[in-house]
N, CA, C and O of each residue as an XYZ file, in Angstrom:
712
protein
N      54.346    122.317    171.767
C      54.869    123.442    171.003
C      55.142    124.629    171.923
O      56.136    125.333    171.748
N      54.268    124.854    172.897
C      54.454    126.026    173.758
C      55.701    125.903    174.628
O      56.140    126.899    175.205
N      56.282    124.712    174.739
C      57.513    124.530    175.515
C      58.768    124.797    174.687
O      59.870    124.835    175.233
N      58.614    124.983    173.375
C      59.763    125.208    172.513
C      60.309    126.619    172.708
O      59.552    127.589    172.734
N      61.651    126.725    172.847
C      62.247    128.061    172.890
C      62.584    128.499    171.477
O      62.250    127.795    170.524
N      63.240    129.646    171.314
C      63.457    130.200    169.973
C      64.386    129.364    169.100
O      64.419    129.558    167.885
N      65.141    128.437    169.690
C      66.033    127.582    168.902
C      65.617    126.113    168.926
O      66.368    125.250    168.469
N      64.442    125.825    169.447
C      64.004    124.436    169.597
C      63.595    123.805    168.280
O      63.127    124.460    167.349
N      63.798    122.492    168.254
C      63.300    121.657    167.173
C      62.553    120.503    167.829
O      62.892    120.090    168.938
N      61.560    119.993    167.162
C      60.799    118.863    167.682
C      60.322    118.017    166.515
O      60.164    118.507    165.397
N      60.096    116.750    166.792
C      59.538    115.859    165.778
C      58.479    115.003    166.452
O      58.643    114.577    167.595
N      57.401    114.758    165.737
C      56.376    113.878    166.274
C      55.643    113.186    165.142
O      55.641    113.647    164.001
N      55.023    112.070    165.483
C      54.278    111.279    164.516
C      52.793    111.543    164.682
O      52.271    111.583    165.797
N      52.128    111.721    163.561
C      50.676    111.887    163.564
C      50.080    110.995    162.483
O      50.720    110.708    161.471
N      48.859    110.569    162.713
C      48.132    109.841    161.679
C      47.983    110.747    160.465
O      47.884    111.966    160.606
N      47.968    110.164    159.291
C      47.895    110.954    158.061
C      46.664    111.848    157.989
O      46.669    112.843    157.264
N      45.626    111.516    158.716
C      44.428    112.341    158.718
C      44.699    113.776    159.133
O      44.021    114.692    158.670
N      45.678    113.982    159.998
C      46.002    115.334    160.478
C      46.564    116.229    159.377
O      46.663    117.442    159.559
N      46.929    115.652    158.251
C      47.488    116.434    157.152
C      46.447    117.300    156.455
O      46.781    118.297    155.816
N      45.167    116.904    156.585
C      44.151    117.649    155.840
C      42.775    117.677    156.509
O      41.910    118.438    156.075
N      42.550    116.887    157.533
C      41.187    116.824    158.071
C      40.724    118.152    158.660
O      41.530    118.987    159.071
N      39.426    118.322    158.689
C      38.837    119.573    159.182
C      38.942    119.705    160.694
O      38.967    120.824    161.207
N      39.005    118.588    161.424
C      39.100    118.657    162.884
C      40.364    119.371    163.351
O      40.352    120.046    164.381
N      41.450    119.227    162.602
C      42.718    119.856    163.008
C      43.077    121.062    162.139
O      44.197    121.566    162.213
N      42.140    121.524    161.322
C      42.402    122.603    160.375
C      42.962    123.858    161.053
O      44.002    124.366    160.633
N      42.309    124.354    162.071
C      42.743    125.608    162.713
C      44.104    125.457    163.382
O      44.918    126.379    163.345
N      44.354    124.311    163.987
C      45.658    124.069    164.622
C      46.739    124.012    163.545
O      47.788    124.643    163.672
N      46.473    123.246    162.480
C      47.436    123.125    161.371
C      47.727    124.492    160.757
O      48.882    124.830    160.501
N      46.680    125.271    160.525
C      46.838    126.608    159.945
C      47.700    127.494    160.838
O      48.583    128.199    160.350
N      47.447    127.460    162.142
C      48.204    128.306    163.078
C      49.680    127.883    163.133
O      50.572    128.731    163.155
N      49.925    126.581    163.156
C      51.307    126.082    163.165
C      52.036    126.524    161.889
O      53.200    126.922    161.936
N      51.338    126.449    160.756
C      51.941    126.870    159.493
C      52.169    128.376    159.457
O      53.242    128.829    159.058
N      51.186    129.144    159.864
C      51.311    130.602    159.829
C      52.376    131.108    160.806
O      52.930    132.191    160.614
N      52.661    130.333    161.848
C      53.738    130.684    162.775
C      55.084    130.145    162.293
O      56.084    130.238    163.004
N      55.107    129.583    161.088
C      56.328    129.104    160.427
C      57.095    128.092    161.271
O      58.320    128.154    161.380
N      56.360    127.168    161.861
C      56.999    126.144    162.697
C      57.299    124.854    161.949
O      58.222    124.128    162.317
N      56.536    124.562    160.909
C      56.723    123.289    160.207
C      57.931    123.392    159.279
O      57.996    124.258    158.407
N      58.877    122.494    159.488
C      60.054    122.460    158.625
C      59.937    121.339    157.596
O      60.329    121.506    156.441
N      59.398    120.201    158.015
C      59.285    119.076    157.080
C      58.100    118.192    157.447
O      57.731    118.044    158.612
N      57.524    117.612    156.400
C      56.464    116.613    156.526
C      56.958    115.393    155.757
O      57.203    115.463    154.553
N      57.101    114.265    156.471
C      57.672    113.067    155.867
C      56.691    111.907    156.033
O      56.426    111.458    157.148
N      56.157    111.431    154.913
C      55.239    110.301    154.943
C      56.049    109.018    155.058
O      56.969    108.777    154.276
N      55.697    108.201    156.038
C      56.388    106.930    156.272
C      55.609    105.779    155.639
O      54.416    105.908    155.366
N      56.290    104.651    155.406
C      55.587    103.504    154.824
C      54.479    103.000    155.744
O      54.581    103.070    156.969
N      53.437    102.500    155.130
C      52.362    101.858    155.901
C      52.929    100.584    156.540
O      53.901    100.025    156.031
N      52.353    100.132    157.614
C      52.764     98.896    158.303
C      54.166     98.987    158.889
O      54.870     97.980    158.962
N      54.576    100.163    159.300
C      55.906    100.332    159.879
C      55.903    100.071    161.393
O      56.951     99.835    161.994
N      54.712    100.117    161.995
C      54.618     99.915    163.443
C      53.886     98.615    163.759
O      52.875     98.288    163.137
N      54.405     97.890    164.722
C      53.764     96.653    165.169
C      52.447     96.978    165.865
O      52.346     97.942    166.624
N      51.463     96.167    165.594
C      50.199     96.309    166.289
C      49.212     97.259    165.638
O      48.070     97.353    166.088
N      49.617     97.964    164.594
C      48.688     98.848    163.895
C      49.138     98.993    162.448
O      50.331     98.948    162.147
N      48.176     99.166    161.566
C      48.527     99.389    160.163
C      48.239    100.831    159.764
O      48.148    101.143    158.577
N      48.096    101.705    160.750
C      47.782    103.106    160.478
C      48.929    103.774    159.704
O      50.103    103.514    159.964
N      48.568    104.625    158.767
C      49.565    105.394    158.021
C      49.925    106.619    158.852
O      49.055    107.310    159.383
N      51.226    106.871    158.951
C      51.673    107.994    159.773
C      52.641    108.893    159.016
O      53.262    108.499    158.029
N      52.739    110.113    159.520
C      53.631    111.108    158.954
C      54.479    111.682    160.074
O      53.989    111.956    161.169
N      55.760    111.858    159.779
C      56.680    112.493    160.708
C      56.646    113.988    160.441
O      56.935    114.431    159.329
N      56.295    114.767    161.459
C      56.298    116.223    161.378
C      57.559    116.709    162.069
O      57.813    116.353    163.219
N      58.343    117.511    161.385
C      59.526    118.127    161.999
C      59.233    119.611    162.145
O      58.977    120.313    161.166
N      59.276    120.069    163.381
C      59.037    121.475    163.680
C      60.364    122.128    164.022
O      61.250    121.495    164.597
N      60.493    123.394    163.668
C      61.721    124.129    163.960
C      61.337    125.581    164.227
O      60.683    126.228    163.408
N      61.748    126.068    165.368
C      61.446    127.440    165.761
C      62.468    128.430    165.212
O      62.325    129.638    165.403
N      63.498    127.927    164.533
C      64.544    128.806    164.014
C      64.971    128.315    162.636
O      65.867    127.480    162.513
N      64.326    128.836    161.610
C      64.631    128.441    160.238
C      65.510    129.497    159.558
O      65.500    129.640    158.335
N      66.264    130.226    160.376
C      67.142    131.268    159.840
C      68.485    130.682    159.408
O      68.828    129.551    159.753
N      69.222    131.464    158.656
C      70.564    131.080    158.235
C      71.427    130.934    159.484
O      71.437    131.810    160.349
N      72.157    129.809    159.570
C      73.010    129.600    160.745
C      74.007    128.481    160.475
O      73.905    127.755    159.486
N      74.962    128.363    161.371
C      75.961    127.302    161.314
C      75.844    126.481    162.590
O      75.767    127.033    163.688
N      75.832    125.159    162.440
C      75.768    124.252    163.592
C      76.899    123.253    163.489
O      77.299    122.854    162.396
N      77.408    122.854    164.643
C      78.415    121.794    164.701
C      77.781    120.620    165.437
O      77.364    120.741    166.589
N      77.715    119.476    164.746
C      77.155    118.261    165.333
C      78.109    117.116    165.070
O      78.519    116.878    163.933
N      78.457    116.411    166.131
C      79.370    115.261    166.024
C      80.650    115.632    165.274
O      81.158    114.846    164.475
N      81.159    116.819    165.532
C      82.402    117.270    164.936
C      82.279    117.758    163.501
O      83.279    118.159    162.906
N      81.078    117.735    162.929
C      80.871    118.207    161.562
C      80.171    119.549    161.579
O      79.290    119.796    162.403
N      80.578    120.423    160.650
C      79.978    121.752    160.546
C      78.921    121.751    159.453
O      79.160    121.301    158.333
N      77.745    122.266    159.802
C      76.645    122.382    158.852
C      76.256    123.843    158.744
O      75.997    124.506    159.749
N      76.216    124.339    157.515
C      75.782    125.708    157.256
C      74.389    125.645    156.644
O      74.206    125.149    155.533
N      73.414    126.153    157.385
C      72.040    126.108    156.934
C      71.620    127.435    156.336
O      71.962    128.498    156.854
N      70.879    127.368    155.244
C      70.345    128.570    154.604
C      69.038    128.953    155.305
O      68.456    128.149    156.034
N      68.592    130.169    155.079
C      67.297    130.578    155.614
C      66.191    129.795    154.916
O      66.191    129.647    153.694
N      65.252    129.299    155.712
C      64.155    128.502    155.172
C      62.807    129.034    155.659
O      61.849    128.277    155.808
N      62.746    130.327    155.900
C      61.492    130.914    156.392
C      60.381    130.702    155.367
O      60.574    130.877    154.164
N      59.217    130.319    155.880
C      58.026    130.085    155.064
C      58.250    129.043    153.965
O      57.623    129.104    152.907
N      59.135    128.101    154.218
C      59.373    126.985    153.301
C      59.218    125.683    154.088
O      59.553    125.600    155.269
N      58.708    124.689    153.400
C      58.516    123.380    154.012
C      59.002    122.318    153.033
O      58.734    122.382    151.833
N      59.719    121.345    153.575
C      60.127    120.206    152.759
C      59.095    119.102    152.932
O      58.694    118.770    154.048
N      58.674    118.540    151.802
C      57.797    117.379    151.806
C      58.605    116.202    151.282
O      59.309    116.309    150.278
N      58.491    115.073    151.982
C      59.211    113.877    151.570
C      58.260    112.677    151.664
O      57.468    112.573    152.601
N      58.349    111.794    150.701
C      57.491    110.619    150.667
C      58.361    109.360    150.696
O      59.089    109.077    149.745
N      58.278    108.616    151.789
C      59.074    107.398    151.948
C      58.209    106.136    151.861
O      58.634    105.065    152.293
N      57.012    106.254    151.310
C      56.100    105.106    151.268
C      56.658    103.923    150.485
O      56.315    102.779    150.784
N      57.504    104.169    149.495
C      58.050    103.067    148.691
C      59.371    102.550    149.259
O      59.992    101.663    148.674
N      59.795    103.089    150.373
C      61.053    102.687    150.983
C      60.815    101.517    151.933
O      59.677    101.209    152.287
N      61.901    100.873    152.337
C      61.824     99.820    153.339
C      61.767     98.435    152.745
O      61.655     98.238    151.535
N      61.851     97.485    153.655
C      61.850     96.070    153.287
C      60.741     95.394    154.085
O      60.588     95.627    155.284
N      59.978     94.558    153.403
C      58.898     93.838    154.066
C      59.499     92.699    154.881
O      60.253     91.875    154.365
N      59.149     92.671    156.161
C      59.576     91.592    157.060
C      58.297     91.063    157.702
O      57.731     91.688    158.599
N      57.854     89.906    157.228
C      56.551     89.407    157.666
C      55.484     90.336    157.110
O      55.432     90.595    155.908
N      54.640     90.830    157.995
C      53.613     91.765    157.513
C      53.985     93.215    157.787
O      53.173     94.113    157.568
N      55.191     93.452    158.259
C      55.623     94.816    158.581
C      56.709     95.299    157.623
O      57.355     94.507    156.937
N      56.890     96.607    157.594
C      57.928     97.237    156.783
C      58.998     97.769    157.724
O      58.689     98.397    158.737
N      60.239     97.519    157.390
C      61.356     98.065    158.170
C      62.165     98.989    157.270
O      62.586     98.592    156.184
N      62.380    100.218    157.720
C      63.250    101.120    156.972
C      64.687    100.641    157.138
O      65.148    100.427    158.259
N      65.375    100.478    156.051
C      66.765    100.029    156.068
C      67.693    101.213    156.331
O      67.302    102.366    156.150
N      68.903    100.929    156.750
C      69.879    101.999    157.008
C      70.062    102.885    155.787
O      70.164    104.105    155.916
N      70.104    102.277    154.589
C      70.295    103.083    153.375
C      69.077    103.976    153.098
O      69.224    105.075    152.562
N      67.879    103.506    153.461
C      66.676    104.328    153.317
C      66.761    105.548    154.232
O      66.485    106.675    153.820
N      67.144    105.301    155.464
C      67.267    106.385    156.439
C      68.343    107.364    155.996
O      68.176    108.576    156.127
N      69.454    106.841    155.468
C      70.540    107.713    154.981
C      70.061    108.615    153.850
O      70.397    109.799    153.820
N      69.280    108.070    152.922
C      68.754    108.875    151.806
C      67.867    109.985    152.353
O      67.982    111.138    151.936
N      66.990    109.643    153.278
C      66.075    110.645    153.846
C      66.840    111.727    154.593
O      66.566    112.913    154.412
N      67.792    111.338    155.425
C      68.565    112.313    156.202
C      69.404    113.184    155.272
O      69.454    114.402    155.444
N      70.053    112.578    154.301
C      70.880    113.335    153.351
C      70.033    114.328    152.555
O      70.437    115.474    152.356
N      68.874    113.894    152.107
C      67.973    114.778    151.361
C      67.548    115.952    152.229
O      67.551    117.097    151.775
N      67.183    115.676    153.466
C      66.742    116.725    154.391
C      67.872    117.720    154.666
O      67.654    118.931    154.638
N      69.073    117.211    154.931
C      70.193    118.112    155.218
C      70.612    118.916    153.989
O      70.992    120.080    154.114
N      70.549    118.315    152.814
C      70.857    119.076    151.592
C      69.862    120.218    151.426
O      70.237    121.326    151.043
N      68.598    119.945    151.715
C      67.572    120.990    151.629
C      67.882    122.102    152.628
O      67.829    123.281    152.278
N      68.200    121.741    153.850
C      68.511    122.748    154.877
C      69.754    123.565    154.499
O      69.875    124.731    154.875
N      70.666    122.948    153.759
C      71.909    123.628    153.375
C      71.782    124.353    152.038
O      72.749    124.959    151.576
N      70.623    124.302    151.416
C      70.411    125.011    150.154
C      70.975    124.300    148.949
O      71.074    124.894    147.875
N      71.353    123.029    149.098
C      71.931    122.240    148.009
C      70.902    121.197    147.556
O      71.184    119.999    147.550
N      69.721    121.661    147.180
C      68.619    120.757    146.917
C      67.825    121.204    145.696
O      67.579    122.395    145.507
N      67.432    120.258    144.885
C      66.440    120.500    143.842
C      65.352    119.447    144.045
O      65.625    118.331    144.487
N      64.127    119.816    143.719
C      63.013    118.892    143.897
C      63.323    117.583    143.189
O      63.905    117.574    142.105
N      62.927    116.475    143.813
C      63.182    115.152    143.264
C      61.856    114.431    143.073
O      61.135    114.169    144.036
N      61.542    114.114    141.821
C      60.295    113.412    141.526
C      60.160    112.182    142.416
O      61.119    111.442    142.636
N      58.967    111.988    142.913
C      58.584    110.832    143.704
C      59.327    110.713    145.029
O      59.225    109.681    145.692
N      60.077    111.750    145.436
C      60.754    111.703    146.734
C      60.513    112.963    147.559
O      59.970    112.882    148.661
N      60.909    114.127    147.041
C      60.872    115.311    147.900
C      60.711    116.599    147.104
O      61.131    116.708    145.952
N      60.078    117.579    147.773
C      59.901    118.918    147.202
C      60.002    119.959    148.291
O      59.641    119.724    149.444
N      60.505    121.121    147.894
C      60.530    122.290    148.772
C      59.409    123.216    148.320
O      59.337    123.590    147.149
N      58.536    123.583    149.251
C      57.328    124.330    148.907
C      57.225    125.584    149.768
O      57.509    125.551    150.966
N      56.817    126.691    149.147
C      56.577    127.936    149.871
C      55.218    127.893    150.548
O      54.286    127.250    150.064
N      55.119    128.586    151.674
C      53.867    128.648    152.424
C      52.725    129.163    151.558
O      51.583    128.732    151.721
N      53.015    130.076    150.643
C      51.964    130.634    149.786
C      51.249    129.538    148.989
O      50.029    129.576    148.833
N      52.007    128.570    148.490
C      51.399    127.471    147.741
C      50.520    126.616    148.658
O      49.475    126.124    148.233
N      50.938    126.443    149.897
C      50.151    125.668    150.862
C      48.864    126.420    151.204
O      47.809    125.806    151.361
N      48.948    127.735    151.319
C      47.734    128.537    151.545
C      46.733    128.323    150.407
O      45.532    128.184    150.642
N      47.248    128.300    149.163
C      46.376    128.121    148.000
C      45.669    126.772    148.019
O      44.603    126.615    147.425
N      46.263    125.805    148.699
C      45.664    124.470    148.803
C      44.995    124.300    150.168
O      44.867    123.189    150.682
N      44.574    125.425    150.737
C      43.805    125.458    151.988
C      44.493    124.715    153.132
O      43.850    123.999    153.899
N      45.805    124.896    153.232
C      46.625    124.377    154.327
C      46.695    122.852    154.361
O      46.947    122.264    155.413
N      46.476    122.224    153.235
C      46.659    120.780    153.146
C      48.150    120.474    153.209
O      48.958    121.160    152.583
N      48.507    119.452    153.962
C      49.907    119.049    154.062
C      50.142    117.647    153.487
O      51.111    116.981    153.851
N      49.280    117.211    152.614
C      49.451    115.902    151.991
C      50.615    115.993    150.996
O      50.521    116.704    149.995
N      51.712    115.272    151.270
C      52.898    115.384    150.414
C      52.650    115.154    148.931
O      53.281    115.806    148.100
N      51.754    114.250    148.580
C      51.533    113.963    147.154
C      50.912    115.143    146.406
O      50.867    115.135    145.176
N      50.437    116.149    147.123
C      49.941    117.364    146.459
C      51.098    118.270    146.027
O      50.912    119.178    145.217
N      52.281    118.020    146.566
C      53.417    118.908    146.314
C      54.600    118.201    145.659
O      55.452    118.855    145.057
N      54.662    116.891    145.767
C      55.748    116.111    145.162
C      55.267    115.616    143.813
O      54.149    115.112    143.702
N      56.089    115.752    142.790
C      55.723    115.284    141.459
C      55.864    113.763    141.382
O      56.925    113.207    141.665
N      54.782    113.111    140.997
C      54.803    111.667    140.781
C      54.606    111.415    139.294
O      53.687    111.953    138.676
N      55.476    110.596    138.731
C      55.413    110.286    137.303
C      54.279    109.307    137.041
O      54.125    108.312    137.749
N      53.498    109.596    136.028
C      52.422    108.702    135.624
C      53.008    107.675    134.669
O      53.171    107.939    133.477
N      53.317    106.519    135.197
C      53.952    105.469    134.397
C      53.006    104.884    133.345
O      53.455    104.237    132.399
N      51.706    105.108    133.508
C      50.737    104.602    132.535
C      50.766    105.381    131.225
O      50.260    104.897    130.212
N      51.351    106.585    131.227
C      51.379    107.383    130.004
C      52.218    106.747    128.909
O      52.005    107.023    127.728
N      53.174    105.894    129.284
C      54.081    105.292    128.303
C      53.625    103.915    127.839
O      54.342    103.241    127.099
N      52.456    103.498    128.262
C      51.956    102.181    127.865
C      51.266    102.290    126.507
O      50.468    103.197    126.271
N      51.588    101.358    125.631
C      50.913    101.262    124.340
C      49.654    100.431    124.587
O      49.702     99.201    124.577
N      48.532    101.109    124.807
C      47.312    100.425    125.204
C      46.795     99.476    124.123
O      46.268     98.412    124.446
N      46.935     99.838    122.850
C      46.485     98.956    121.778
C      47.270     97.652    121.798
O      46.693     96.571    121.679
N      48.572     97.756    121.947
C      49.431     96.574    121.995
C      49.094     95.718    123.218
O      48.969     94.498    123.109
N      48.948     96.351    124.369
C      48.633     95.617    125.600
C      47.253     94.963    125.506
O      47.075     93.828    125.950
N      46.289     95.661    124.939
C      44.941     95.108    124.803
C      44.949     93.899    123.872
O      44.251     92.918    124.128
N      45.738     93.961    122.786
C      45.844     92.823    121.870
C      46.434     91.617    122.597
O      45.958     90.497    122.415
N      47.481     91.835    123.432
C      48.073     90.734    124.199
C      47.051     90.122    125.155
O      46.975     88.900    125.288
N      46.281     90.956    125.807
C      45.279     90.472    126.762
C      44.188     89.682    126.037
O      43.817     88.590    126.466
N      43.681     90.239    124.940
C      42.604     89.538    124.221
C      43.107     88.237    123.587
O      42.393     87.235    123.582
N      44.340     88.250    123.050
C      44.908     87.019    122.491
C      45.057     85.960    123.572
O      44.729     84.794    123.354
N      45.544     86.358    124.716
C      45.738     85.446    125.837
C      44.386     84.918    126.322
O      44.252     83.735    126.632
N      43.405     85.788    126.383
C      42.062     85.392    126.816
C      41.456     84.403    125.812
O      40.852     83.402    126.197
N      41.625     84.698    124.539
C      41.096     83.810    123.488
C      41.713     82.414    123.591
O      41.005     81.413    123.481
N      43.026     82.346    123.800
C      43.709     81.065    123.937
C      43.178     80.270    125.112
O      42.970     79.060    125.017
N      42.962     80.959    126.219
C      42.516     80.288    127.443
C      41.051     79.876    127.387
O      40.643     78.983    128.131
N      40.254     80.494    126.535
C      38.845     80.152    126.440
C      38.591     79.026    125.454
O      37.479     78.498    125.423
N      39.571     78.632    124.645
C      39.413     77.552    123.651
C      39.480     76.204    124.285
O      39.365     75.191    123.596
């Protein structure tokens, strides 16, 4: 981080423990208070060969001000994102290949498009995928960066008719015990 100039961006992978553990609390707090974190992206488990550790992609940006950039011949107009962080959860993305998960091109495109829309101010929070959060809310949660604390996840169990399901289970159990 100390090598970053005023326009630098950096990305690195950390074990999910760094999102909330007490060992990295002061470092995490300082990085947040210096407004360096631009995005926290949870990746699918089993994405790396040789380890099943869960990891998160941290995107740091030393310049979250309004600006225009030209990349690969395309012009991008970014809105000011001071004291804002995008959280994205890609745990349900990818395709299982053997015992590993591979992010597909379309998965990567969704993530990149979502991130760029957020940077351009053309973003609304998306259940189970991404949220834009103010630093104040992160302070209230004691500098936790666990995406599921900020991204809305739908409770699919709320729509289950438990009486109906229980009757099916007990009927099935009764049949099998005869």
